[in-house]
Amino acid sequence: MPVPANAESSDERRKRGEAVVGSLNKGEPQQALERMRQEFPFLAEATEAYALGDVWSRTGLDSRTRQLAAVAAFAATGQTAFMKVHAGYAVNIGVPEAELKEIVYLITVPAGISRAIAASQALSELFAERRKQ
């Protein structure tokens, strides 16, 4: 039976969050999180322990579904920087570019064309960066 998150130490939760990032980012640290750690260490630790260690490490969804949901949510709310990070994770775990483009098309209905255009621009940047590698 799983131990409730509040019974675990912050360090255990943070390590679990670190493992989530490693699994999605080809074993590499997440650069935005590492930059945050320099200026805002409390926020970085909270992100790693709660958002990643508690929420993202849950077993109710597989990584692919979780990333597609995150891409759609961040795109629909206009948070293209976060959307781009999660789209990169999605590509890392095998989601084809065509499926990410479908997410952009889909969000035109609930979020509007301007949010979809902003999301398409962020995806185009990501795809261009990946092609240069």
PDB file of C-alpha atoms in Angstrom:
ATOM      1  CA  MET A   1       0.000   0.000   0.000  1.00  0.00           C
ATOM      2  CA  PRO A   2       1.451   3.421  -0.945  1.00  0.00           C
ATOM      3  CA  VAL A   3       2.572   5.744   1.804  1.00  0.00           C
ATOM      4  CA  PRO A   4       0.660   9.063   1.816  1.00  0.00           C
ATOM      5  CA  ALA A   5       2.780  11.913   0.439  1.00  0.00           C
ATOM      6  CA  ASN A   6       2.538  13.876   3.686  1.00  0.00           C
ATOM      7  CA  ALA A   7       4.258  11.013   5.542  1.00  0.00           C
ATOM      8  CA  GLU A   8       7.264  11.170   3.223  1.00  0.00           C
ATOM      9  CA  SER A   9      10.172  13.509   3.628  1.00  0.00           C
ATOM     10  CA  SER A  10      10.620  16.449   1.292  1.00  0.00           C
ATOM     11  CA  ASP A  11      13.858  14.887   0.107  1.00  0.00           C
ATOM     12  CA  GLU A  12      12.097  11.644  -0.908  1.00  0.00           C
ATOM     13  CA  ARG A  13       9.466  13.581  -2.825  1.00  0.00           C
ATOM     14  CA  ARG A  14      12.117  15.772  -4.480  1.00  0.00           C
ATOM     15  CA  LYS A  15      14.099  12.710  -5.562  1.00  0.00           C
ATOM     16  CA  ARG A  16      10.954  11.209  -7.053  1.00  0.00           C
ATOM     17  CA  GLY A  17      10.416  14.478  -8.942  1.00  0.00           C
ATOM     18  CA  GLU A  18      13.995  14.384 -10.171  1.00  0.00           C
ATOM     19  CA  ALA A  19      13.389  10.850 -11.458  1.00  0.00           C
ATOM     20  CA  VAL A  20      10.277  12.038 -13.335  1.00  0.00           C
ATOM     21  CA  VAL A  21      12.306  14.725 -15.112  1.00  0.00           C
ATOM     22  CA  GLY A  22      15.049  12.218 -15.923  1.00  0.00           C
ATOM     23  CA  SER A  23      12.553   9.794 -17.429  1.00  0.00           C
ATOM     24  CA  LEU A  24      11.047  12.486 -19.659  1.00  0.00           C
ATOM     25  CA  ASN A  25      14.187  14.440 -20.517  1.00  0.00           C
ATOM     26  CA  LYS A  26      16.554  11.703 -21.676  1.00  0.00           C
ATOM     27  CA  GLY A  27      18.255  11.547 -18.280  1.00  0.00           C
ATOM     28  CA  GLU A  28      19.126  15.242 -18.356  1.00  0.00           C
ATOM     29  CA  PRO A  29      18.096  17.868 -15.800  1.00  0.00           C
ATOM     30  CA  GLN A  30      15.346  20.277 -16.872  1.00  0.00           C
ATOM     31  CA  GLN A  31      17.137  23.547 -17.644  1.00  0.00           C
ATOM     32  CA  ALA A  32      14.287  25.885 -16.624  1.00  0.00           C
ATOM     33  CA  LEU A  33      14.067  24.119 -13.265  1.00  0.00           C
ATOM     34  CA  GLU A  34      17.835  24.353 -12.795  1.00  0.00           C
ATOM     35  CA  ARG A  35      17.787  28.110 -13.605  1.00  0.00           C
ATOM     36  CA  MET A  36      14.939  28.542 -11.110  1.00  0.00           C
ATOM     37  CA  ARG A  37      16.981  26.662  -8.516  1.00  0.00           C
ATOM     38  CA  GLN A  38      19.695  29.360  -8.733  1.00  0.00           C
ATOM     39  CA  GLU A  39      17.413  32.348  -8.078  1.00  0.00           C
ATOM     40  CA  PHE A  40      14.380  30.789  -6.372  1.00  0.00           C
ATOM     41  CA  PRO A  41      15.529  27.611  -4.590  1.00  0.00           C
ATOM     42  CA  PHE A  42      12.367  27.269  -2.490  1.00  0.00           C
ATOM     43  CA  LEU A  43      10.140  27.449  -5.585  1.00  0.00           C
ATOM     44  CA  ALA A  44      12.340  24.953  -7.444  1.00  0.00           C
ATOM     45  CA  GLU A  45      12.230  22.515  -4.537  1.00  0.00           C
ATOM     46  CA  ALA A  46       8.463  22.908  -4.192  1.00  0.00           C
ATOM     47  CA  THR A  47       8.033  22.299  -7.919  1.00  0.00           C
ATOM     48  CA  GLU A  48      10.236  19.241  -7.802  1.00  0.00           C
ATOM     49  CA  ALA A  49       8.676  17.793  -4.644  1.00  0.00           C
ATOM     50  CA  TYR A  50       5.006  18.588  -5.207  1.00  0.00           C
ATOM     51  CA  ALA A  51       4.347  19.089  -8.926  1.00  0.00           C
ATOM     52  CA  LEU A  52       6.768  16.409 -10.056  1.00  0.00           C
ATOM     53  CA  GLY A  53       7.258  14.185  -7.022  1.00  0.00           C
ATOM     54  CA  ASP A  54       3.634  14.032  -5.893  1.00  0.00           C
ATOM     55  CA  VAL A  55       1.488  14.801  -8.939  1.00  0.00           C
ATOM     56  CA  TRP A  56       3.492  13.829 -12.044  1.00  0.00           C
ATOM     57  CA  SER A  57       4.746  10.595 -10.486  1.00  0.00           C
ATOM     58  CA  ARG A  58       1.216   9.261  -9.903  1.00  0.00           C
ATOM     59  CA  THR A  59       0.381   6.030 -11.708  1.00  0.00           C
ATOM     60  CA  GLY A  60      -3.155   6.840 -12.885  1.00  0.00           C
ATOM     61  CA  LEU A  61      -2.010   7.950 -16.355  1.00  0.00           C
ATOM     62  CA  ASP A  62       0.871   6.836 -18.518  1.00  0.00           C
ATOM     63  CA  SER A  63       3.547   9.393 -19.433  1.00  0.00           C
ATOM     64  CA  ARG A  64       2.275   9.804 -22.984  1.00  0.00           C
ATOM     65  CA  THR A  65      -1.279  10.642 -21.904  1.00  0.00           C
ATOM     66  CA  ARG A  66      -0.004  12.908 -19.146  1.00  0.00           C
ATOM     67  CA  GLN A  67       2.176  14.887 -21.577  1.00  0.00           C
ATOM     68  CA  LEU A  68      -0.583  15.265 -24.169  1.00  0.00           C
ATOM     69  CA  ALA A  69      -2.936  16.522 -21.444  1.00  0.00           C
ATOM     70  CA  ALA A  70      -0.303  18.979 -20.229  1.00  0.00           C
ATOM     71  CA  VAL A  71       0.385  20.260 -23.752  1.00  0.00           C
ATOM     72  CA  ALA A  72      -3.341  20.825 -24.309  1.00  0.00           C
ATOM     73  CA  ALA A  73      -3.873  22.503 -20.935  1.00  0.00           C
ATOM     74  CA  PHE A  74      -0.897  24.826 -21.236  1.00  0.00           C
ATOM     75  CA  ALA A  75      -1.738  25.681 -24.852  1.00  0.00           C
ATOM     76  CA  ALA A  76      -5.378  26.385 -24.002  1.00  0.00           C
ATOM     77  CA  THR A  77      -4.415  28.666 -21.123  1.00  0.00           C
ATOM     78  CA  GLY A  78      -1.823  30.538 -23.180  1.00  0.00           C
ATOM     79  CA  GLN A  79       1.171  29.283 -21.209  1.00  0.00           C
ATOM     80  CA  THR A  80       3.276  28.513 -24.258  1.00  0.00           C
ATOM     81  CA  ALA A  81       6.627  28.335 -22.433  1.00  0.00           C
ATOM     82  CA  PHE A  82       5.319  25.484 -20.259  1.00  0.00           C
ATOM     83  CA  MET A  83       3.577  23.960 -23.269  1.00  0.00           C
ATOM     84  CA  LYS A  84       6.857  23.915 -25.157  1.00  0.00           C
ATOM     85  CA  VAL A  85       8.646  22.123 -22.294  1.00  0.00           C
ATOM     86  CA  HIS A  86       5.961  19.442 -22.125  1.00  0.00           C
ATOM     87  CA  ALA A  87       5.798  19.130 -25.910  1.00  0.00           C
ATOM     88  CA  GLY A  88       9.544  18.476 -25.788  1.00  0.00           C
ATOM     89  CA  TYR A  89       8.981  15.765 -23.205  1.00  0.00           C
ATOM     90  CA  ALA A  90       6.241  14.312 -25.415  1.00  0.00           C
ATOM     91  CA  VAL A  91       8.636  14.172 -28.381  1.00  0.00           C
ATOM     92  CA  ASN A  92      11.288  12.590 -26.134  1.00  0.00           C
ATOM     93  CA  ILE A  93       8.931   9.734 -25.268  1.00  0.00           C
ATOM     94  CA  GLY A  94       7.843   9.117 -28.851  1.00  0.00           C
ATOM     95  CA  VAL A  95       4.835  11.345 -29.542  1.00  0.00           C
ATOM     96  CA  PRO A  96       5.005  12.322 -33.228  1.00  0.00           C
ATOM     97  CA  GLU A  97       4.911  15.974 -34.296  1.00  0.00           C
ATOM     98  CA  ALA A  98       1.631  15.334 -36.124  1.00  0.00           C
ATOM     99  CA  GLU A  99      -0.141  14.480 -32.851  1.00  0.00           C
ATOM    100  CA  LEU A 100       1.120  17.636 -31.183  1.00  0.00           C
ATOM    101  CA  LYS A 101      -0.174  19.640 -34.130  1.00  0.00           C
ATOM    102  CA  GLU A 102      -3.576  18.000 -33.630  1.00  0.00           C
ATOM    103  CA  ILE A 103      -3.574  19.285 -30.050  1.00  0.00           C
ATOM    104  CA  VAL A 104      -3.129  22.812 -31.437  1.00  0.00           C
ATOM    105  CA  TYR A 105      -6.012  22.322 -33.847  1.00  0.00           C
ATOM    106  CA  LEU A 106      -8.161  20.930 -31.046  1.00  0.00           C
ATOM    107  CA  ILE A 107      -7.664  23.873 -28.708  1.00  0.00           C
ATOM    108  CA  THR A 108      -9.107  26.303 -31.262  1.00  0.00           C
ATOM    109  CA  VAL A 109     -12.559  25.198 -30.069  1.00  0.00           C
ATOM    110  CA  PRO A 110     -12.307  25.725 -26.286  1.00  0.00           C
ATOM    111  CA  ALA A 111      -9.523  28.340 -26.219  1.00  0.00           C
ATOM    112  CA  GLY A 112      -9.789  30.269 -29.485  1.00  0.00           C
ATOM    113  CA  ILE A 113      -7.714  30.837 -32.554  1.00  0.00           C
ATOM    114  CA  SER A 114      -5.283  33.302 -30.954  1.00  0.00           C
ATOM    115  CA  ARG A 115      -4.239  30.758 -28.315  1.00  0.00           C
ATOM    116  CA  ALA A 116      -3.870  28.113 -31.024  1.00  0.00           C
ATOM    117  CA  ILE A 117      -1.700  30.439 -33.107  1.00  0.00           C
ATOM    118  CA  ALA A 118       0.536  31.182 -30.098  1.00  0.00           C
ATOM    119  CA  ALA A 119       0.791  27.442 -29.397  1.00  0.00           C
ATOM    120  CA  SER A 120       1.606  26.713 -33.045  1.00  0.00           C
ATOM    121  CA  GLN A 121       4.431  29.248 -32.933  1.00  0.00           C
ATOM    122  CA  ALA A 122       5.901  27.667 -29.795  1.00  0.00           C
ATOM    123  CA  LEU A 123       5.663  24.198 -31.377  1.00  0.00           C
ATOM    124  CA  SER A 124       7.302  25.461 -34.560  1.00  0.00           C
ATOM    125  CA  GLU A 125      10.200  26.797 -32.464  1.00  0.00           C
ATOM    126  CA  LEU A 126      10.524  23.455 -30.688  1.00  0.00           C
ATOM    127  CA  PHE A 127      10.468  21.487 -33.941  1.00  0.00           C
ATOM    128  CA  ALA A 128      13.087  23.799 -35.505  1.00  0.00           C
ATOM    129  CA  GLU A 129      15.341  23.464 -32.444  1.00  0.00           C
ATOM    130  CA  ARG A 130      15.025  19.672 -32.560  1.00  0.00           C
ATOM    131  CA  ARG A 131      15.853  19.535 -36.267  1.00  0.00           C
ATOM    132  CA  LYS A 132      19.092  21.468 -35.659  1.00  0.00           C
ATOM    133  CA  GLN A 133      20.297  18.884 -33.136  1.00  0.00           C
TER     134      GLN A 133
END
